[in-house]
Short mmCIF file of C-alpha atoms in Angstrom, two decimals:
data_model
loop_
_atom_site.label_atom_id
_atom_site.label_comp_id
_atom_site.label_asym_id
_atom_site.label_seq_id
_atom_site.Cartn_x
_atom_site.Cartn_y
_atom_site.Cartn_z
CA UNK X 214 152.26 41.50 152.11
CA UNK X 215 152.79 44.47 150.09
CA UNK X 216 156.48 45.53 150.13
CA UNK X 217 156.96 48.78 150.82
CA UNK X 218 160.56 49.46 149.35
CA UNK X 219 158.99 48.52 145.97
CA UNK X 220 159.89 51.37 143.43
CA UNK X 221 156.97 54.43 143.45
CA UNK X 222 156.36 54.16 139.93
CA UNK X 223 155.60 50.56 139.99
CA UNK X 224 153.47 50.96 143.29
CA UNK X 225 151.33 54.34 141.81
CA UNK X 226 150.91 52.56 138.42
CA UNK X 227 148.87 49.92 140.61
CA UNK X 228 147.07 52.46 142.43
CA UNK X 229 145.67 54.34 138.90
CA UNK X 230 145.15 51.34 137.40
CA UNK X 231 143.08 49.76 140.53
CA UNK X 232 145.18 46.87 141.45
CA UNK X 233 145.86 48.51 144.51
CA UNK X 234 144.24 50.80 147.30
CA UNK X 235 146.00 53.41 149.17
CA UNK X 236 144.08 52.38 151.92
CA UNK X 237 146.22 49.03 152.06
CA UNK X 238 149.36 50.88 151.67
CA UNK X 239 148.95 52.93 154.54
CA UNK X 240 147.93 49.62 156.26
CA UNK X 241 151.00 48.25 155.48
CA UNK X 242 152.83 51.38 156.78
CA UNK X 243 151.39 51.49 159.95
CA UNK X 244 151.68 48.01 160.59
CA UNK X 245 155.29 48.12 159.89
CA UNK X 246 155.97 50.69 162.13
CA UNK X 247 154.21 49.14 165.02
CA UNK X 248 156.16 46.51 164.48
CA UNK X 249 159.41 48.64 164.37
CA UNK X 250 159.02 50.75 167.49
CA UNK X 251 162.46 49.66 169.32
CA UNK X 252 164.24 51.44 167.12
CA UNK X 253 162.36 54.90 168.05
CA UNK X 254 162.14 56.38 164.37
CA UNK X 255 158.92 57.56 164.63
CA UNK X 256 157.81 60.28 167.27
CA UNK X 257 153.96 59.92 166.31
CA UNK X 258 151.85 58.29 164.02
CA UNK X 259 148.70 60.55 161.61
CA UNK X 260 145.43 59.10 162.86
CA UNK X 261 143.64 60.81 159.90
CA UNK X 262 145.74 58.48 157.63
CA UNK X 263 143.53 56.11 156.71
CA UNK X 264 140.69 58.43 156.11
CA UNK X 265 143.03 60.27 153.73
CA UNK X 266 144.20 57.44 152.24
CA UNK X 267 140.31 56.70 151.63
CA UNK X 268 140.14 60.49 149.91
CA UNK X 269 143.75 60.58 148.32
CA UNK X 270 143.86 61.59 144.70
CA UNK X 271 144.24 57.82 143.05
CA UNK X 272 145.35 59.11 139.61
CA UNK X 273 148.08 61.97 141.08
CA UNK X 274 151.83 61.25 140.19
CA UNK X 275 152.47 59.88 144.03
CA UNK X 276 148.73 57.86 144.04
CA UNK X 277 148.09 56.70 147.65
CA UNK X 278 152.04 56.52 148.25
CA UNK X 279 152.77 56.32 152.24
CA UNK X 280 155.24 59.23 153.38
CA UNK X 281 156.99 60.07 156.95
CA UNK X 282 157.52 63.36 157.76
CA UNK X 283 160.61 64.69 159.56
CA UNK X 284 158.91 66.09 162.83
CA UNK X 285 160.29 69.68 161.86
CA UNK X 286 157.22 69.92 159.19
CA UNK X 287 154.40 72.27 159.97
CA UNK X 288 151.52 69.29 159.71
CA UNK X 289 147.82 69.40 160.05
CA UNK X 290 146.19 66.83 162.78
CA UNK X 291 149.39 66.04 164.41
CA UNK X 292 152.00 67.59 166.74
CA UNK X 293 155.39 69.31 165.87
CA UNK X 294 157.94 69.68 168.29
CA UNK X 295 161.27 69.53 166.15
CA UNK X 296 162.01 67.03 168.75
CA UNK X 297 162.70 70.00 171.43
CA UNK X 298 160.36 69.90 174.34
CA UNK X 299 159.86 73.77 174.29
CA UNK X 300 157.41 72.63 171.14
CA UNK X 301 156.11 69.46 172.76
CA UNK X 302 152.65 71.04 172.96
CA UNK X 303 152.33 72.88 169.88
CA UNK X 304 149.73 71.58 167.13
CA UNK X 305 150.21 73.89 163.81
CA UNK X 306 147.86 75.82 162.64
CA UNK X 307 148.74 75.34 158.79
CA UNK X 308 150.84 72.52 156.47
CA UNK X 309 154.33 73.20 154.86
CA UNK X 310 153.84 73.74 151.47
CA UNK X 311 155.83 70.44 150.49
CA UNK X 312 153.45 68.58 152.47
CA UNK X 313 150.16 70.16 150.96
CA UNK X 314 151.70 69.20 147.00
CA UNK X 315 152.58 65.87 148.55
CA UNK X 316 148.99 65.03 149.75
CA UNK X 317 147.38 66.65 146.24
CA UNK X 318 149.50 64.09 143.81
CA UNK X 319 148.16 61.52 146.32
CA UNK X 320 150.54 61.35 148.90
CA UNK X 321 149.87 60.53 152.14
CA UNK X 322 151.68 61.32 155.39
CA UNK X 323 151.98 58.46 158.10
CA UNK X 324 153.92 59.94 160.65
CA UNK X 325 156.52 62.19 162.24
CA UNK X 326 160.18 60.92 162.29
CA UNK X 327 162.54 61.76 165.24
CA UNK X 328 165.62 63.88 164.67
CA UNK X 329 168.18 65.97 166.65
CA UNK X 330 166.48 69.00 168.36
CA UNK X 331 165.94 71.88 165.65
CA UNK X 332 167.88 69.93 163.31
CA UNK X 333 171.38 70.41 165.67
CA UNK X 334 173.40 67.12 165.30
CA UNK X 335 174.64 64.58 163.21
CA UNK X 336 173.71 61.65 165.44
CA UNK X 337 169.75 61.83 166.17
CA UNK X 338 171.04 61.38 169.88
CA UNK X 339 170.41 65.19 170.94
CA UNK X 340 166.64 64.38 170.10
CA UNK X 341 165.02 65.43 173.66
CA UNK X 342 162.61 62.60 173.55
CA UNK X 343 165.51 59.73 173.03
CA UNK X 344 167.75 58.58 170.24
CA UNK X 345 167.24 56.58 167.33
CA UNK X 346 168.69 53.55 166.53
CA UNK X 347 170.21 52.76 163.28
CA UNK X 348 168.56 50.03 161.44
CA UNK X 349 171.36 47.64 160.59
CA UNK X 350 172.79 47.82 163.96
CA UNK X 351 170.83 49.00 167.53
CA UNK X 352 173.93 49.87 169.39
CA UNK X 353 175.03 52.01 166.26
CA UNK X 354 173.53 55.90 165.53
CA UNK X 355 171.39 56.32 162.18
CA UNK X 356 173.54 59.69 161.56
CA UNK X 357 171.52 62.50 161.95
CA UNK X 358 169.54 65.30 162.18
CA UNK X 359 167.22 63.14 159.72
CA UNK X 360 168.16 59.98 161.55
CA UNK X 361 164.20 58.88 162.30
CA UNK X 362 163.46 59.80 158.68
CA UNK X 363 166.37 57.87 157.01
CA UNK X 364 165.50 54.55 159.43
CA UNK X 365 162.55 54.84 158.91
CA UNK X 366 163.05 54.25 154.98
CA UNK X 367 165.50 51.69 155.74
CA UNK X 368 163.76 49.68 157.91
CA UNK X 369 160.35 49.68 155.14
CA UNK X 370 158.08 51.48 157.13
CA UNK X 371 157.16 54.00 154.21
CA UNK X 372 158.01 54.55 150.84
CA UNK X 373 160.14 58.37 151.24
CA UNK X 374 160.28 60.25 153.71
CA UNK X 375 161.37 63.77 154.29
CA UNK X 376 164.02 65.68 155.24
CA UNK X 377 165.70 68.79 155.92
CA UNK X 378 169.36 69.38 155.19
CA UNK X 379 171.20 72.15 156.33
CA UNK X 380 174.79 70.86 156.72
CA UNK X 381 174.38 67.35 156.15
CA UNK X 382 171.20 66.03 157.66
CA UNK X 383 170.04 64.65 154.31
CA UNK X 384 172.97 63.00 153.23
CA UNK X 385 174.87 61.88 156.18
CA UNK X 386 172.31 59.44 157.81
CA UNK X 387 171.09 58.29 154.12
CA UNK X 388 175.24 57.10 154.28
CA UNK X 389 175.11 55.60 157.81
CA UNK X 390 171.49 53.86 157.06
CA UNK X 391 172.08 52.97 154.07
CA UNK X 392 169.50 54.99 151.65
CA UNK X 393 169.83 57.70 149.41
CA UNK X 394 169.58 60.99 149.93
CA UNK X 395 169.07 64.13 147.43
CA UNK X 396 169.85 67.98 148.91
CA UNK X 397 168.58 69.77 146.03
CA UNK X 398 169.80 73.54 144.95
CA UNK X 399 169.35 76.07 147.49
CA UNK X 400 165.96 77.60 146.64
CA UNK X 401 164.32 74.70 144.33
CA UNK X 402 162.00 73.31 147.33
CA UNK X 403 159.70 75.75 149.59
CA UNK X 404 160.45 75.73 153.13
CA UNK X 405 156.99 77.30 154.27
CA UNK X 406 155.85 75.93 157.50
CA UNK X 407 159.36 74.22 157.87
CA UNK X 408 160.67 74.92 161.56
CA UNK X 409 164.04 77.23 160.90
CA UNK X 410 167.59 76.27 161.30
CA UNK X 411 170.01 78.39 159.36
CA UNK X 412 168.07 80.47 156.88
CA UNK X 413 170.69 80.51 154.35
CA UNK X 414 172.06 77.20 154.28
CA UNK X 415 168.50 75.37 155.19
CA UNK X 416 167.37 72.54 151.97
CA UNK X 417 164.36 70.29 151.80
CA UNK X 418 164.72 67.05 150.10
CA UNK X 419 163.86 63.26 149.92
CA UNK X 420 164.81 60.34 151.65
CA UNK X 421 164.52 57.16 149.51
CA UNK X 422 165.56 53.81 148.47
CA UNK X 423 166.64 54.44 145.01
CA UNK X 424 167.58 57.60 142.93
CA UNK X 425 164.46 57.30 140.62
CA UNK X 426 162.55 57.21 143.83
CA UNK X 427 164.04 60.41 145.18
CA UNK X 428 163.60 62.10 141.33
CA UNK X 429 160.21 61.61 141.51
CA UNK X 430 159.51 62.61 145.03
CA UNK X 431 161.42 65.73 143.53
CA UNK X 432 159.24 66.50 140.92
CA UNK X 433 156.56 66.84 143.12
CA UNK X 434 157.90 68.75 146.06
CA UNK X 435 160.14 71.81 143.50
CA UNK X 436 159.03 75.43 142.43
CA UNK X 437 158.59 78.51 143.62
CA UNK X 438 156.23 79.37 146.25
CA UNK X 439 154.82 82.89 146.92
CA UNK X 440 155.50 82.06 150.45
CA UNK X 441 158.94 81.83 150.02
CA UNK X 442 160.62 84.34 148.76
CA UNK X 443 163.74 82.68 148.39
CA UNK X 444 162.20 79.56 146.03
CA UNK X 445 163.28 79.89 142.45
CA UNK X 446 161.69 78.58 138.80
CA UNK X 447 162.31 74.85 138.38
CA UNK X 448 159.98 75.20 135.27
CA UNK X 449 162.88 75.00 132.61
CA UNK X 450 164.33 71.87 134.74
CA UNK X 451 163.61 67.97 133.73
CA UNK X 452 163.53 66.98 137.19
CA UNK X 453 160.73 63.91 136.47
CA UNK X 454 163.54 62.55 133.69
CA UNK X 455 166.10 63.22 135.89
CA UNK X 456 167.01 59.46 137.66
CA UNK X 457 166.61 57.11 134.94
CA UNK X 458 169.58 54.78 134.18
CA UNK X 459 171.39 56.40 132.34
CA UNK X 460 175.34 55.86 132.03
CA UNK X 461 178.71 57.55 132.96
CA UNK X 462 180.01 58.05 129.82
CA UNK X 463 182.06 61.34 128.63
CA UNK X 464 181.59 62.62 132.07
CA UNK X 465 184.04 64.16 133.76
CA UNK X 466 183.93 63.74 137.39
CA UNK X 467 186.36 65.25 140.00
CA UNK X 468 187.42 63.29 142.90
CA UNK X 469 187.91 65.72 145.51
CA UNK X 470 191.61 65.37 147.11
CA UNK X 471 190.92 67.08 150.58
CA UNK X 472 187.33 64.68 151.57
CA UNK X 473 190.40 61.76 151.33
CA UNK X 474 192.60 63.22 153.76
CA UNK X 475 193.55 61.84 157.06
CA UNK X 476 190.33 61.48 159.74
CA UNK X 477 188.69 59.34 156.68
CA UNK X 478 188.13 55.82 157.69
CA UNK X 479 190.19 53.63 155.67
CA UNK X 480 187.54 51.28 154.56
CA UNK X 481 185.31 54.35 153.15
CA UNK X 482 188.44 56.34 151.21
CA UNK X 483 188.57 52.66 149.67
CA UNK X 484 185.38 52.16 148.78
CA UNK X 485 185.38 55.87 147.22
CA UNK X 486 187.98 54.81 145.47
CA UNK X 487 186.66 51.55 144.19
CA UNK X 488 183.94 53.55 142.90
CA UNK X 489 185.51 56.13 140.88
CA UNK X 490 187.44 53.12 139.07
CA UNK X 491 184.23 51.49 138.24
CA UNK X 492 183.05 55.08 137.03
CA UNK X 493 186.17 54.98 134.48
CA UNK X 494 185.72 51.63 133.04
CA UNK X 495 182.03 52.80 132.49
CA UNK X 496 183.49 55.50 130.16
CA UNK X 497 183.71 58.72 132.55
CA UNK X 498 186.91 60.41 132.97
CA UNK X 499 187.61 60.29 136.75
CA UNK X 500 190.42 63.00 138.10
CA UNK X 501 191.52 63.91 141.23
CA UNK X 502 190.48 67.88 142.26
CA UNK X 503 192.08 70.46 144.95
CA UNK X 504 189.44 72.85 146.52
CA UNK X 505 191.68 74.00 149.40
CA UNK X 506 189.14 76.24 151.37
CA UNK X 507 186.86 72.97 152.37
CA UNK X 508 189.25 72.84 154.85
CA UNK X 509 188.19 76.11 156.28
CA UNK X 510 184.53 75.24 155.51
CA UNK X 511 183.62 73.50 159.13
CA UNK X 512 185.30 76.45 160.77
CA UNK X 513 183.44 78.99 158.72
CA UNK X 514 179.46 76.34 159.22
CA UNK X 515 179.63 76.70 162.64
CA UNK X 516 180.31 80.79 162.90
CA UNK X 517 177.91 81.56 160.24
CA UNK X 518 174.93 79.31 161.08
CA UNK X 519 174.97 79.34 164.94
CA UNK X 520 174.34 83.06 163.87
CA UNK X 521 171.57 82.19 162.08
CA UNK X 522 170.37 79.61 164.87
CA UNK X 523 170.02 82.56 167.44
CA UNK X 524 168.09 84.71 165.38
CA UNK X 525 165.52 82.07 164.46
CA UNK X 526 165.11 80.85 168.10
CA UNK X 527 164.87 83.86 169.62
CA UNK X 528 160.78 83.55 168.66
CA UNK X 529 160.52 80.77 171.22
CA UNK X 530 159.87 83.30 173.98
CA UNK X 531 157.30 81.16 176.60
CA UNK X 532 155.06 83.75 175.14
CA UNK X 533 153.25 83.10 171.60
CA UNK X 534 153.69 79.61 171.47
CA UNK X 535 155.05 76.17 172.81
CA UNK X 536 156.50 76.29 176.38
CA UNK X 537 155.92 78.54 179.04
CA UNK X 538 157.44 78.09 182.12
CA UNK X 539 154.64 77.92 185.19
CA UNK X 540 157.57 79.29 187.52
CA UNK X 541 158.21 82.22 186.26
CA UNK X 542 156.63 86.05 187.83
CA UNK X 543 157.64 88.26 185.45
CA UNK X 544 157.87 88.66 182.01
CA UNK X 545 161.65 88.35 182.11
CA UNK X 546 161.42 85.06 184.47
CA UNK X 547 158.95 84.09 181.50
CA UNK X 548 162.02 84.44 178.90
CA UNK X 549 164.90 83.06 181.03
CA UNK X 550 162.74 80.01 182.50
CA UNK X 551 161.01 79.30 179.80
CA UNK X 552 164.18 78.44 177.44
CA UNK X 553 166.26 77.01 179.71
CA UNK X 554 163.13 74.58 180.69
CA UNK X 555 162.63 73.88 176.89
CA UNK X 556 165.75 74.32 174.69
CA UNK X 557 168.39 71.54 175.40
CA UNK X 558 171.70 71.37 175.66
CA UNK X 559 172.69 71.86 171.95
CA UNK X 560 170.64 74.29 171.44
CA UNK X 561 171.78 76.30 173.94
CA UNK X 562 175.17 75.91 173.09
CA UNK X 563 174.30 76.94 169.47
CA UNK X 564 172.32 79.86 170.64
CA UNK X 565 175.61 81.12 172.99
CA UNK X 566 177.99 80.95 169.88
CA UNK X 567 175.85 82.53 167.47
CA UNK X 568 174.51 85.62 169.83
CA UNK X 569 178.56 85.99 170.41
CA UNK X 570 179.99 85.91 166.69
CA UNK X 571 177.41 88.58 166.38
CA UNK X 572 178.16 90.41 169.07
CA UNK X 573 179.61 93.75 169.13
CA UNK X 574 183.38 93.86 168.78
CA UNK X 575 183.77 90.04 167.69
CA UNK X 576 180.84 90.49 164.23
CA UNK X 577 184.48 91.81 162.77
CA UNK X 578 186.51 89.51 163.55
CA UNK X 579 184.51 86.30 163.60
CA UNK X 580 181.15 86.40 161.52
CA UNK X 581 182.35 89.04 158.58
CA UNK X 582 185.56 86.88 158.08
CA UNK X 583 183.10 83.44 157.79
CA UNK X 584 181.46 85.22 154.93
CA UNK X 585 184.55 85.93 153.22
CA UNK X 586 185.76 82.42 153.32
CA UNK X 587 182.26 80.98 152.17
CA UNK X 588 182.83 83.56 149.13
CA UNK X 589 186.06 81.94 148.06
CA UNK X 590 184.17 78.46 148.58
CA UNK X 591 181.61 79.47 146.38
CA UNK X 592 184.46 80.77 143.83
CA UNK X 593 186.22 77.13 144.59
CA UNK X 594 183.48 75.18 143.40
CA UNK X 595 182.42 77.79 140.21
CA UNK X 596 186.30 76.90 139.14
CA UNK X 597 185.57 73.16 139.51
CA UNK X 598 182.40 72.99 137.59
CA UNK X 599 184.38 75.22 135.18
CA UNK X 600 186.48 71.98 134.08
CA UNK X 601 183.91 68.49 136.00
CA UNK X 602 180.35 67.87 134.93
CA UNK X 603 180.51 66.63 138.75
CA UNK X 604 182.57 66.15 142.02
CA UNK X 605 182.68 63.20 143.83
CA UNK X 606 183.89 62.11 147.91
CA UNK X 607 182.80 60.06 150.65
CA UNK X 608 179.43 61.39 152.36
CA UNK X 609 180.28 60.81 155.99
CA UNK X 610 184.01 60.50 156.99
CA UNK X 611 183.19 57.10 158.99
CA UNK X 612 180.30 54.57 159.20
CA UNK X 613 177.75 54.80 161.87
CA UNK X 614 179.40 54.87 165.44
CA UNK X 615 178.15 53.38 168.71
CA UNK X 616 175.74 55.61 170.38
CA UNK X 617 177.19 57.70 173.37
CA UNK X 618 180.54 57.14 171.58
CA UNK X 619 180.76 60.65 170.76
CA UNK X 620 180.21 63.69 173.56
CA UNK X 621 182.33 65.83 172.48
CA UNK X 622 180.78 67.96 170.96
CA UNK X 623 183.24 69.40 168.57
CA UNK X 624 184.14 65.24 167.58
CA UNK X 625 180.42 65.35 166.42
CA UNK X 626 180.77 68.24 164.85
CA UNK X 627 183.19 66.62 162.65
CA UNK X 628 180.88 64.18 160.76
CA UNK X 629 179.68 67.25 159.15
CA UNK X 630 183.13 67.96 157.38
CA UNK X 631 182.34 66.35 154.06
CA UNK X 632 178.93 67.86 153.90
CA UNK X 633 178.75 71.52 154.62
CA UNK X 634 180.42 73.32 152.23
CA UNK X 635 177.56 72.23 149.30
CA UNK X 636 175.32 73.64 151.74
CA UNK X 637 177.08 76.89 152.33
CA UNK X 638 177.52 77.15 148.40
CA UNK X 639 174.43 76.19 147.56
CA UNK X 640 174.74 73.49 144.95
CA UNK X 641 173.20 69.90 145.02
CA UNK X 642 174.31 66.98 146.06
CA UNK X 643 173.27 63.14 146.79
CA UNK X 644 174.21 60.43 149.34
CA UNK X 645 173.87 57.14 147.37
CA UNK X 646 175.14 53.57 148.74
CA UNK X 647 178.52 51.95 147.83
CA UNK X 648 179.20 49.36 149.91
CA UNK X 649 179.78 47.94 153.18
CA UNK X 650 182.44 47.09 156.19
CA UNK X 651 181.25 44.92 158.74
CA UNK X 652 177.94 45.25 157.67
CA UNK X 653 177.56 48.90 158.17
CA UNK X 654 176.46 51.07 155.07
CA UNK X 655 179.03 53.17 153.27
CA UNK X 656 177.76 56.38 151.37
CA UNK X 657 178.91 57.98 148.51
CA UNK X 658 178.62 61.76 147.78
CA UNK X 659 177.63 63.00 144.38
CA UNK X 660 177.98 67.14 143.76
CA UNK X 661 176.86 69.01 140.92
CA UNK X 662 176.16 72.79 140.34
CA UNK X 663 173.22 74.93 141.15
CA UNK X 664 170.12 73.77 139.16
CA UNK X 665 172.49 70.52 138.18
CA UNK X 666 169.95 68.09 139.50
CA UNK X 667 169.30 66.40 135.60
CA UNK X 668 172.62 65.46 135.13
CA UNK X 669 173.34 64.74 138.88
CA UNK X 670 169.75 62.32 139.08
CA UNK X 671 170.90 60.48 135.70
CA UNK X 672 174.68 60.25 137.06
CA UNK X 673 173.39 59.05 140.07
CA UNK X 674 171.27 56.32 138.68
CA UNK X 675 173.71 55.33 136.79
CA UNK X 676 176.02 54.89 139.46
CA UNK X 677 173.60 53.42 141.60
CA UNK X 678 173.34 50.49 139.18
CA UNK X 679 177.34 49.98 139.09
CA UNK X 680 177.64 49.91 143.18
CA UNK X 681 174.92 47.80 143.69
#
């Protein structure tokens, strides 16, 4: 049986030199996630995968490597809905960009993973076509909005798969599922034919089971993209080095003070702290750091990208594409039936907030004064990197909790609080495993400055090796 959490490297190495077909790998994937189908990870499965794994570039850097696609990717031969049923019909014309340099090193894509609607959650429950279950406990949530995606790595039934990440959704489930998970810089990874969240904060990245894995994946998917104008050059930037083992020494990491404050589950602000001593008897200097507006940074998220939300779904209109409402008479029933028939309950919530902060007579007061605060964060973290190579905290305040625990939705909004603010500054970041309490997965959050992947991919693996 060919073991799919085997690293890449090792697994494309057999592929070039003929010891193994892609057409077994993606055998092996799909019979895994047959076989996995309780735990609802996947929303639907590529039935041209075997004949591309039959055509797949054998000698590309990801040779006949099986992926999973968060089900927010523009895909060819398959649906995407973004888990929302206002987009259960809708069949994309054209691929994401990351998913057309996937398939040309050899890559080939499985099947869609579940997630939150549009991305909005941290628990994979507000998915509208049911929740996923996390893979080392069914009663438990993966984390979310890449909860299908970070299962579905967990549980074997691909190699990577992909994510998006615009406030956590990379790193939080790769804590609560126990995989790692690498937000890149703001810019580094196209989002062409990637369904929109928050324009500004959104980040593409891998889902993995090591930090190699995830470096390599990396290499593949960076660099600009005439499609996007906001990609930038990743030319100058050792991304495929980046990962290797490397070691801790003369770093200097800062532990952040306020990710350790009170609402942090005991048994993860211990484990955090376990691992910064093992990071100082490796040879890295290990200090405590203030950056006092991350307590403001939750506040100023969910002002400045419900904004953002509105704007982007105000193009699903029952008009140009996914669902119309067969109720409506007029062209105004059309609009009003249409997304309250399709968009759910978060959605709608996010798309209230956001088309108020904007409004006239509250943009002032509400949306303006957001932006200031996420220019001092930004400021915060230019000070830190000033005096750390890197910055260190829990990824997700708690492990995985039991799913329905949480429906309030401002109590789920509040698994975001140790992610955000790298997404509204833009740097990188990684979820990486370091430990466990009663057998859930603990995560551990790895920062580093814009364009810092290098140093943050070698820290990482280094790390990885110590926590293991």
């Amino acid at each position: 049986m060919i073991d799919l959490k085997r690293p890449i490297a090792e697994l494309v190495a057999d592929v070039q030199a003929g010891k193994l077909d892609p057409v077994d790998l993606v055998k092996a994937s799909l019979e895994a996630i047959k076989a996995n189908e309780d735990y609802h990870a996947i929303l639907e499965v590529n039935e041209r995968a075997l004949d591309q794994a039959k055509k797949a570039n054998k000698q590309g850097k990801l040779a006949g490597i099986p992926f999973i696609a968060k089900d927010n990717f523009l895909t060819s031969g398959t649906h995407t809905t973004a888990s929302s049923n206002i987009l259960k019909p809708f069949q994309a014309p054209y691929q994401a960009t990351v998913i057309e340099k996937l398939e040309a090193e050899g890559a080939i894509m499985v099947a869609k993973a579940n997630l939150d609607a549009f991305a909005h959650g941290s628990s994979t429950e507000n998915s509208d076509f049911g929740p996923t279950k996390n893979p080392h406990d069914k009663s438990r949530v993966p984390g979310g909005s890449s909860g299908g995606s970070a299962a579905a790595v967990a549980l074997g039934l691909a190699c990577f798969a992909l994510g998006t990440d615009t406030g956590g959704s990379i790193r939080q489930p790769a804590a609560l599922s126990g995989v790692v998970g690498l937000k890149p810089t703001y810019g580094l990874v196209s989002r062409y034919g990637v369904v929109a969240m928050g324009s500004s904060v959104d980040v593409i990245g891998p889902l993995t089971n090591s930090v190699a894995d995830a470096a390599l994946v990396l290499d593949v998917m960076a660099g600009q993209d005439p499609n996007d104008s906001t990609t930038i050059d990743s030319s100058k930037l050792s991304l495929r080095s980046g990962g290797r083992s490397g070691n801790l020494k003369n770093l200097k990491i800062g532990l952040i003070k306020e990710y350790l404050a009170e609402g942090t589950q005991p048994e993860v602000r211990q484990a955090v702290l376990d691992a910064a001593e093992k990071f100082k008897s490796a040879g890295a200097t290990v200090e405590e750091v203030s950056l006092p507006s991350v307590d403001l940074a939750l506040a100023c998220y969910y002002i400045l990208v419900p904004a953002e939300v509105s704007s982007n779904l105000s193009r699903y209109d029952g008009i140009r594409f996914g669902h119309s409402s067969s109720d409506a008479k007029t062209l105004s029933e059309t609009f009003l039936k249409s997304r309250d028939e399709g968009f759910g309950a978060e959605a709608k919530r996010r798309i209230i907030i956001g088309t108020y902060v904007l409004s006239s007579g509250y943009y002032d007061a509400y949306y303006k004064q957001a932006q200031k605060v996420r220019t001092l964060l930004v400021k915060e973290f230019d000070e830190a990197f000033k005096e750390f190579d890197l910055l260190i905290s829990p990824t997700a305040p708690t492990t995985a909790f039991k799913l329905g625990e949480k429906s309030d939705p401002l109590a789920m909004y509040l698994n975001d609080v140790d992610t955000v603010a790298v997404n509204l500054v833009g740097n990188c970041a990684i979820s990486i495993p370091a430990g466990e309490t009663d057998s859930l997965p603990i995560g551990l959050q790895l920062i580093a400055p814009q364009k810092g992947e290098e140093v943050l991919l070698d820290a990482a693996a280094a790390a990885e090796e110590l926590l293991a």
